[in-house]
PDB file of C-alpha atoms in Angstrom:
ATOM      1  CA  UNK J   1       9.804  69.701 106.151  1.00  0.00           C
ATOM      2  CA  UNK J   2      12.223  68.171 104.200  1.00  0.00           C
ATOM      3  CA  UNK J   3      15.822  68.043 105.314  1.00  0.00           C
ATOM      4  CA  UNK J   4      18.488  68.122 103.224  1.00  0.00           C
ATOM      5  CA  UNK J   5      21.580  65.751 104.697  1.00  0.00           C
ATOM      6  CA  UNK J   6      25.472  66.752 105.530  1.00  0.00           C
ATOM      7  CA  UNK J   7      28.322  64.915 103.610  1.00  0.00           C
ATOM      8  CA  UNK J   8      29.249  63.402 107.352  1.00  0.00           C
ATOM      9  CA  UNK J   9      25.570  62.927 107.680  1.00  0.00           C
ATOM     10  CA  UNK J  10      25.852  61.263 104.472  1.00  0.00           C
ATOM     11  CA  UNK J  11      28.702  58.804 105.257  1.00  0.00           C
ATOM     12  CA  UNK J  12      27.437  57.850 108.191  1.00  0.00           C
ATOM     13  CA  UNK J  13      24.350  56.795 106.605  1.00  0.00           C
ATOM     14  CA  UNK J  14      26.313  54.870 103.744  1.00  0.00           C
ATOM     15  CA  UNK J  15      27.331  53.031 107.381  1.00  0.00           C
ATOM     16  CA  UNK J  16      24.095  52.060 107.983  1.00  0.00           C
ATOM     17  CA  UNK J  17      23.364  51.082 104.714  1.00  0.00           C
ATOM     18  CA  UNK J  18      26.613  48.483 104.897  1.00  0.00           C
ATOM     19  CA  UNK J  19      24.590  47.103 107.980  1.00  0.00           C
ATOM     20  CA  UNK J  20      22.229  46.845 105.802  1.00  0.00           C
ATOM     21  CA  UNK J  21      23.499  44.925 102.823  1.00  0.00           C
ATOM     22  CA  UNK J  22      26.156  42.605 105.642  1.00  0.00           C
ATOM     23  CA  UNK J  23      22.056  41.474 106.617  1.00  0.00           C
ATOM     24  CA  UNK J  24      20.996  41.360 103.640  1.00  0.00           C
ATOM     25  CA  UNK J  25      23.885  38.828 101.994  1.00  0.00           C
ATOM     26  CA  UNK J  26      23.415  36.988 104.939  1.00  0.00           C
ATOM     27  CA  UNK J  27      20.119  35.987 105.054  1.00  0.00           C
ATOM     28  CA  UNK J  28      20.215  35.249 101.465  1.00  0.00           C
ATOM     29  CA  UNK J  29      22.295  32.316 102.118  1.00  0.00           C
ATOM     30  CA  UNK J  30      20.561  30.451 104.389  1.00  0.00           C
ATOM     31  CA  UNK J  31      16.532  31.157 102.861  1.00  0.00           C
ATOM     32  CA  UNK J  32      15.503  27.676 102.200  1.00  0.00           C
ATOM     33  CA  UNK J  33      12.977  25.233 103.210  1.00  0.00           C
ATOM     34  CA  UNK J  34      12.243  24.500 106.810  1.00  0.00           C
ATOM     35  CA  UNK J  35      14.051  27.238 108.547  1.00  0.00           C
ATOM     36  CA  UNK J  36      11.883  30.030 110.511  1.00  0.00           C
ATOM     37  CA  UNK J  37      11.243  33.897 109.903  1.00  0.00           C
ATOM     38  CA  UNK J  38      12.317  33.691 113.681  1.00  0.00           C
ATOM     39  CA  UNK J  39      15.904  32.685 112.925  1.00  0.00           C
ATOM     40  CA  UNK J  40      16.735  35.310 110.641  1.00  0.00           C
ATOM     41  CA  UNK J  41      15.278  37.838 112.361  1.00  0.00           C
ATOM     42  CA  UNK J  42      18.019  36.277 115.798  1.00  0.00           C
ATOM     43  CA  UNK J  43      20.872  36.089 112.817  1.00  0.00           C
ATOM     44  CA  UNK J  44      19.745  40.081 111.620  1.00  0.00           C
ATOM     45  CA  UNK J  45      20.087  41.138 115.040  1.00  0.00           C
ATOM     46  CA  UNK J  46      23.369  39.712 115.922  1.00  0.00           C
ATOM     47  CA  UNK J  47      24.766  41.749 113.165  1.00  0.00           C
ATOM     48  CA  UNK J  48      23.705  44.395 113.476  1.00  0.00           C
ATOM     49  CA  UNK J  49      24.829  44.183 117.094  1.00  0.00           C
ATOM     50  CA  UNK J  50      28.125  43.418 115.620  1.00  0.00           C
ATOM     51  CA  UNK J  51      28.670  46.406 113.984  1.00  0.00           C
ATOM     52  CA  UNK J  52      27.714  48.327 116.967  1.00  0.00           C
ATOM     53  CA  UNK J  53      24.008  50.174 115.463  1.00  0.00           C
ATOM     54  CA  UNK J  54      21.049  49.375 116.686  1.00  0.00           C
ATOM     55  CA  UNK J  55      17.960  47.862 114.534  1.00  0.00           C
ATOM     56  CA  UNK J  56      15.454  50.292 113.288  1.00  0.00           C
ATOM     57  CA  UNK J  57      12.139  48.455 113.261  1.00  0.00           C
ATOM     58  CA  UNK J  58      12.363  47.283 116.860  1.00  0.00           C
ATOM     59  CA  UNK J  59      10.868  48.894 119.136  1.00  0.00           C
ATOM     60  CA  UNK J  60       9.189  51.500 116.496  1.00  0.00           C
ATOM     61  CA  UNK J  61       5.291  51.793 117.304  1.00  0.00           C
ATOM     62  CA  UNK J  62       6.057  49.081 119.518  1.00  0.00           C
ATOM     63  CA  UNK J  63       7.100  47.097 115.743  1.00  0.00           C
ATOM     64  CA  UNK J  64       8.236  43.189 117.994  1.00  0.00           C
ATOM     65  CA  UNK J  65      11.070  42.780 116.266  1.00  0.00           C
ATOM     66  CA  UNK J  66      14.919  43.707 113.816  1.00  0.00           C
ATOM     67  CA  UNK J  67      13.023  42.532 110.509  1.00  0.00           C
ATOM     68  CA  UNK J  68       9.911  42.568 108.630  1.00  0.00           C
ATOM     69  CA  UNK J  69       9.508  39.215 107.284  1.00  0.00           C
ATOM     70  CA  UNK J  70       6.437  39.400 104.264  1.00  0.00           C
ATOM     71  CA  UNK J  71       6.097  36.016 102.469  1.00  0.00           C
ATOM     72  CA  UNK J  72       3.911  34.947  99.935  1.00  0.00           C
ATOM     73  CA  UNK J  73       0.350  37.316  99.355  1.00  0.00           C
ATOM     74  CA  UNK J  74       1.879  39.271 102.754  1.00  0.00           C
ATOM     75  CA  UNK J  75       3.314  42.398 101.199  1.00  0.00           C
ATOM     76  CA  UNK J  76       5.119  44.189 104.205  1.00  0.00           C
ATOM     77  CA  UNK J  77       5.242  44.318 107.772  1.00  0.00           C
ATOM     78  CA  UNK J  78       5.243  40.562 109.419  1.00  0.00           C
ATOM     79  CA  UNK J  79       6.333  39.626 111.960  1.00  0.00           C
ATOM     80  CA  UNK J  80       8.858  37.066 112.774  1.00  0.00           C
ATOM     81  CA  UNK J  81       7.411  33.602 114.040  1.00  0.00           C
ATOM     82  CA  UNK J  82       8.997  30.471 115.497  1.00  0.00           C
ATOM     83  CA  UNK J  83       5.539  29.218 113.893  1.00  0.00           C
ATOM     84  CA  UNK J  84       6.395  30.197 110.307  1.00  0.00           C
ATOM     85  CA  UNK J  85       8.331  27.984 108.153  1.00  0.00           C
ATOM     86  CA  UNK J  86       9.473  28.810 104.776  1.00  0.00           C
ATOM     87  CA  UNK J  87       8.246  26.503 102.270  1.00  0.00           C
ATOM     88  CA  UNK J  88       9.669  25.146  98.180  1.00  0.00           C
ATOM     89  CA  UNK J  89       8.302  28.059  96.004  1.00  0.00           C
ATOM     90  CA  UNK J  90       7.539  30.719  98.362  1.00  0.00           C
ATOM     91  CA  UNK J  91       8.896  34.317  98.078  1.00  0.00           C
ATOM     92  CA  UNK J  92       9.539  36.396 101.091  1.00  0.00           C
ATOM     93  CA  UNK J  93       9.829  39.628 102.074  1.00  0.00           C
ATOM     94  CA  UNK J  94      13.213  41.001 103.844  1.00  0.00           C
ATOM     95  CA  UNK J  95      12.872  44.460 104.998  1.00  0.00           C
ATOM     96  CA  UNK J  96      15.511  45.752 107.836  1.00  0.00           C
ATOM     97  CA  UNK J  97      17.072  49.173 108.893  1.00  0.00           C
ATOM     98  CA  UNK J  98      19.555  49.854 111.337  1.00  0.00           C
ATOM     99  CA  UNK J  99      20.597  53.196 113.121  1.00  0.00           C
ATOM    100  CA  UNK J 100      24.808  54.111 113.111  1.00  0.00           C
ATOM    101  CA  UNK J 101      25.390  56.609 114.727  1.00  0.00           C
ATOM    102  CA  UNK J 102      21.695  58.023 115.046  1.00  0.00           C
ATOM    103  CA  UNK J 103      21.318  57.717 111.031  1.00  0.00           C
ATOM    104  CA  UNK J 104      19.384  55.100 109.342  1.00  0.00           C
ATOM    105  CA  UNK J 105      19.816  52.911 106.403  1.00  0.00           C
ATOM    106  CA  UNK J 106      16.637  50.970 105.233  1.00  0.00           C
ATOM    107  CA  UNK J 107      15.772  48.234 103.349  1.00  0.00           C
ATOM    108  CA  UNK J 108      14.436  45.166 101.644  1.00  0.00           C
ATOM    109  CA  UNK J 109      14.407  42.879  99.140  1.00  0.00           C
ATOM    110  CA  UNK J 110      12.534  39.685  97.633  1.00  0.00           C
ATOM    111  CA  UNK J 111      13.883  36.369  97.689  1.00  0.00           C
ATOM    112  CA  UNK J 112      13.065  32.551  95.842  1.00  0.00           C
ATOM    113  CA  UNK J 113      12.922  29.986  97.930  1.00  0.00           C
ATOM    114  CA  UNK J 114      13.656  26.849  96.751  1.00  0.00           C
ATOM    115  CA  UNK J 115      12.409  26.949  92.869  1.00  0.00           C
ATOM    116  CA  UNK J 116      10.012  29.267  92.486  1.00  0.00           C
ATOM    117  CA  UNK J 117       7.689  29.417  89.186  1.00  0.00           C
ATOM    118  CA  UNK J 118       8.186  31.457  85.913  1.00  0.00           C
ATOM    119  CA  UNK J 119       4.947  33.334  87.466  1.00  0.00           C
ATOM    120  CA  UNK J 120       6.820  35.105  90.408  1.00  0.00           C
ATOM    121  CA  UNK J 121      10.027  35.049  89.314  1.00  0.00           C
ATOM    122  CA  UNK J 122       9.133  37.814  86.607  1.00  0.00           C
ATOM    123  CA  UNK J 123       7.538  39.344  89.621  1.00  0.00           C
ATOM    124  CA  UNK J 124      10.401  39.664  91.678  1.00  0.00           C
ATOM    125  CA  UNK J 125      12.576  40.778  88.616  1.00  0.00           C
ATOM    126  CA  UNK J 126       9.872  43.802  86.887  1.00  0.00           C
ATOM    127  CA  UNK J 127       9.594  44.581  90.834  1.00  0.00           C
ATOM    128  CA  UNK J 128      13.224  45.067  91.379  1.00  0.00           C
ATOM    129  CA  UNK J 129      13.860  47.005  87.959  1.00  0.00           C
ATOM    130  CA  UNK J 130      11.429  48.892  88.473  1.00  0.00           C
ATOM    131  CA  UNK J 131      13.407  49.694  91.459  1.00  0.00           C
ATOM    132  CA  UNK J 132      16.100  50.637  89.409  1.00  0.00           C
ATOM    133  CA  UNK J 133      14.190  52.955  87.133  1.00  0.00           C
ATOM    134  CA  UNK J 134      12.942  55.311  89.993  1.00  0.00           C
ATOM    135  CA  UNK J 135      16.484  55.841  91.349  1.00  0.00           C
ATOM    136  CA  UNK J 136      18.085  56.432  87.798  1.00  0.00           C
ATOM    137  CA  UNK J 137      15.408  59.309  88.207  1.00  0.00           C
ATOM    138  CA  UNK J 138      16.551  60.831  91.486  1.00  0.00           C
ATOM    139  CA  UNK J 139      18.668  63.209  90.052  1.00  0.00           C
ATOM    140  CA  UNK J 140      18.357  66.965  91.172  1.00  0.00           C
ATOM    141  CA  UNK J 141      15.546  69.051  89.582  1.00  0.00           C
ATOM    142  CA  UNK J 142      13.807  66.140  88.692  1.00  0.00           C
ATOM    143  CA  UNK J 143      10.487  66.045  90.508  1.00  0.00           C
ATOM    144  CA  UNK J 144       9.484  63.847  92.331  1.00  0.00           C
ATOM    145  CA  UNK J 145       6.592  62.430  91.391  1.00  0.00           C
ATOM    146  CA  UNK J 146       6.654  63.221  87.860  1.00  0.00           C
ATOM    147  CA  UNK J 147       9.088  61.682  87.792  1.00  0.00           C
ATOM    148  CA  UNK J 148      10.123  58.960  90.772  1.00  0.00           C
ATOM    149  CA  UNK J 149       6.252  58.242  90.543  1.00  0.00           C
ATOM    150  CA  UNK J 150       5.836  57.828  87.132  1.00  0.00           C
ATOM    151  CA  UNK J 151       8.933  55.013  86.663  1.00  0.00           C
ATOM    152  CA  UNK J 152       7.378  52.494  89.094  1.00  0.00           C
ATOM    153  CA  UNK J 153       4.115  52.787  88.155  1.00  0.00           C
ATOM    154  CA  UNK J 154       5.289  52.599  84.145  1.00  0.00           C
ATOM    155  CA  UNK J 155       6.636  49.235  85.500  1.00  0.00           C
ATOM    156  CA  UNK J 156       3.863  47.979  86.650  1.00  0.00           C
ATOM    157  CA  UNK J 157       1.251  48.870  84.143  1.00  0.00           C
ATOM    158  CA  UNK J 158       3.662  47.450  81.221  1.00  0.00           C
ATOM    159  CA  UNK J 159       3.051  43.628  83.272  1.00  0.00           C
ATOM    160  CA  UNK J 160      -0.099  44.084  84.501  1.00  0.00           C
ATOM    161  CA  UNK J 161       0.524  44.083  87.883  1.00  0.00           C
ATOM    162  CA  UNK J 162      -1.718  45.880  91.052  1.00  0.00           C
ATOM    163  CA  UNK J 163       0.182  48.226  92.681  1.00  0.00           C
ATOM    164  CA  UNK J 164      -0.330  49.066  96.556  1.00  0.00           C
ATOM    165  CA  UNK J 165      -1.223  52.691  97.070  1.00  0.00           C
ATOM    166  CA  UNK J 166      -1.755  53.047 100.592  1.00  0.00           C
ATOM    167  CA  UNK J 167       2.173  51.910 101.578  1.00  0.00           C
ATOM    168  CA  UNK J 168       4.984  53.852  99.669  1.00  0.00           C
ATOM    169  CA  UNK J 169       8.787  55.325 100.726  1.00  0.00           C
ATOM    170  CA  UNK J 170      10.197  58.246 101.823  1.00  0.00           C
ATOM    171  CA  UNK J 171      12.183  60.591 102.581  1.00  0.00           C
ATOM    172  CA  UNK J 172      14.960  59.263 105.525  1.00  0.00           C
ATOM    173  CA  UNK J 173      17.823  60.075 107.964  1.00  0.00           C
ATOM    174  CA  UNK J 174      18.080  60.789 111.250  1.00  0.00           C
ATOM    175  CA  UNK J 175      14.898  59.364 111.317  1.00  0.00           C
ATOM    176  CA  UNK J 176      13.337  56.714 109.926  1.00  0.00           C
ATOM    177  CA  UNK J 177      10.380  58.332 107.592  1.00  0.00           C
ATOM    178  CA  UNK J 178      10.960  61.805 106.617  1.00  0.00           C
ATOM    179  CA  UNK J 179       9.677  63.662 104.925  1.00  0.00           C
ATOM    180  CA  UNK J 180       8.198  63.676 101.522  1.00  0.00           C
ATOM    181  CA  UNK J 181       6.173  60.677 101.682  1.00  0.00           C
ATOM    182  CA  UNK J 182       6.621  59.635  97.748  1.00  0.00           C
ATOM    183  CA  UNK J 183       3.645  56.952  96.280  1.00  0.00           C
ATOM    184  CA  UNK J 184       4.479  53.872  93.883  1.00  0.00           C
ATOM    185  CA  UNK J 185       2.181  55.348  91.649  1.00  0.00           C
ATOM    186  CA  UNK J 186       1.413  59.486  89.595  1.00  0.00           C
ATOM    187  CA  UNK J 187      -0.596  61.843  91.748  1.00  0.00           C
ATOM    188  CA  UNK J 188      -1.459  64.909  89.596  1.00  0.00           C
ATOM    189  CA  UNK J 189       1.188  66.386  91.366  1.00  0.00           C
ATOM    190  CA  UNK J 190       4.448  66.663  89.784  1.00  0.00           C
ATOM    191  CA  UNK J 191       5.972  66.781  93.708  1.00  0.00           C
ATOM    192  CA  UNK J 192       9.312  68.686  95.502  1.00  0.00           C
ATOM    193  CA  UNK J 193      11.944  69.223  92.938  1.00  0.00           C
ATOM    194  CA  UNK J 194      14.659  66.951  94.087  1.00  0.00           C
ATOM    195  CA  UNK J 195      17.814  68.571  94.981  1.00  0.00           C
ATOM    196  CA  UNK J 196      21.695  68.455  96.305  1.00  0.00           C
ATOM    197  CA  UNK J 197      20.980  65.704 100.075  1.00  0.00           C
ATOM    198  CA  UNK J 198      17.717  64.886 100.084  1.00  0.00           C
ATOM    199  CA  UNK J 199      18.010  60.950 100.341  1.00  0.00           C
ATOM    200  CA  UNK J 200      14.144  59.331  99.871  1.00  0.00           C
ATOM    201  CA  UNK J 201      14.091  55.009 100.711  1.00  0.00           C
ATOM    202  CA  UNK J 202      12.599  54.257  97.164  1.00  0.00           C
ATOM    203  CA  UNK J 203      10.318  50.881  97.766  1.00  0.00           C
ATOM    204  CA  UNK J 204       7.869  49.084  94.974  1.00  0.00           C
ATOM    205  CA  UNK J 205       5.332  47.205  95.899  1.00  0.00           C
ATOM    206  CA  UNK J 206       3.284  45.170  92.976  1.00  0.00           C
ATOM    207  CA  UNK J 207       1.015  42.577  92.820  1.00  0.00           C
ATOM    208  CA  UNK J 208       0.730  38.993  90.792  1.00  0.00           C
ATOM    209  CA  UNK J 209      -3.065  40.649  91.482  1.00  0.00           C
ATOM    210  CA  UNK J 210      -5.091  44.208  92.166  1.00  0.00           C
ATOM    211  CA  UNK J 211      -3.272  46.627  93.761  1.00  0.00           C
ATOM    212  CA  UNK J 212      -6.173  45.851  97.252  1.00  0.00           C
ATOM    213  CA  UNK J 213      -4.490  45.143 100.148  1.00  0.00           C
ATOM    214  CA  UNK J 214      -5.694  45.185 103.957  1.00  0.00           C
ATOM    215  CA  UNK J 215      -3.666  44.918 107.724  1.00  0.00           C
ATOM    216  CA  UNK J 216      -4.757  41.645 109.679  1.00  0.00           C
ATOM    217  CA  UNK J 217      -5.705  41.582 112.967  1.00  0.00           C
ATOM    218  CA  UNK J 218      -1.560  41.594 114.213  1.00  0.00           C
ATOM    219  CA  UNK J 219      -1.920  45.292 113.201  1.00  0.00           C
ATOM    220  CA  UNK J 220       1.301  44.840 111.818  1.00  0.00           C
ATOM    221  CA  UNK J 221       0.761  42.807 108.685  1.00  0.00           C
ATOM    222  CA  UNK J 222      -0.656  43.870 105.338  1.00  0.00           C
ATOM    223  CA  UNK J 223      -1.481  40.813 103.171  1.00  0.00           C
ATOM    224  CA  UNK J 224      -3.556  41.016  99.851  1.00  0.00           C
ATOM    225  CA  UNK J 225      -6.439  41.348  99.404  1.00  0.00           C
ATOM    226  CA  UNK J 226      -7.548  38.434  96.462  1.00  0.00           C
ATOM    227  CA  UNK J 227      -4.161  36.585  98.836  1.00  0.00           C
ATOM    228  CA  UNK J 228      -1.976  36.520  95.536  1.00  0.00           C
ATOM    229  CA  UNK J 229       1.862  36.910  95.512  1.00  0.00           C
ATOM    230  CA  UNK J 230       3.282  40.681  96.302  1.00  0.00           C
ATOM    231  CA  UNK J 231       7.245  41.659  95.928  1.00  0.00           C
ATOM    232  CA  UNK J 232       9.219  44.504  97.518  1.00  0.00           C
ATOM    233  CA  UNK J 233      12.362  46.254  97.169  1.00  0.00           C
ATOM    234  CA  UNK J 234      14.026  49.091  98.506  1.00  0.00           C
ATOM    235  CA  UNK J 235      17.160  51.488  98.837  1.00  0.00           C
ATOM    236  CA  UNK J 236      18.166  53.944 100.579  1.00  0.00           C
ATOM    237  CA  UNK J 237      19.014  56.047  97.813  1.00  0.00           C
ATOM    238  CA  UNK J 238      20.731  59.112  97.534  1.00  0.00           C
ATOM    239  CA  UNK J 239      20.654  63.242  95.427  1.00  0.00           C
ATOM    240  CA  UNK J 240      23.939  63.396  95.320  1.00  0.00           C
ATOM    241  CA  UNK J 241      26.669  66.097  92.796  1.00  0.00           C
ATOM    242  CA  UNK J 242      26.836  63.063  91.062  1.00  0.00           C
ATOM    243  CA  UNK J 243      23.965  61.414  90.336  1.00  0.00           C
ATOM    244  CA  UNK J 244      21.746  59.078  92.137  1.00  0.00           C
ATOM    245  CA  UNK J 245      23.850  57.125  94.887  1.00  0.00           C
ATOM    246  CA  UNK J 246      22.389  54.495  96.641  1.00  0.00           C
ATOM    247  CA  UNK J 247      23.025  54.443 100.005  1.00  0.00           C
ATOM    248  CA  UNK J 248      23.022  50.791 101.025  1.00  0.00           C
ATOM    249  CA  UNK J 249      25.000  48.827  99.360  1.00  0.00           C
TER     250      UNK J 249
END
């Protein structure tokens, strides 16, 4: 069932979202060659706890960390490790969620590590652009899949990127994953009608190669089948009376 949030709940989600944004802004300055993903995870957890919030990911279905740190061909759900160090030319997706007074904020950004190739720069720019294309469609009365999903698919197709189809966006609120599921491509179904009070985490994932992916033996880390890099961007977005409202800024 799709729930519509009250203004009070939206304000709590904005608070959760601002904590998530603080994590991203802090980690962005620390992402450089030689830094371990474990260090980034420790800092993220400290920021969330300092703000009297709870890491949304840690313990979720047994996930062991505060952030997902996915480097290069890792698409999502990369587990931070003391043995994993960033290298010049990498890209890293940081996905983080926080629970504040019972409401969730969830967002992801993909960052360059030092200097990256023009091909990777374009992948990051286009995936982020797809996110904002989709956000523009978060207007009451629109049908989710024929507008939001379509905007993401169109941006990927324009550049020939592979779309990850097994994973996508989702409703968010008191739980991290709520209805509806948001495909990053057209399904042939127009999807549910967007109504004020709905909140959805929109998260395009584009690959330089094909969209095919699989899960590693750790049962978490999703990687591209062809080993080519992937980018991932996400914001939590509210369908407000005044149009789309990003809650994770």
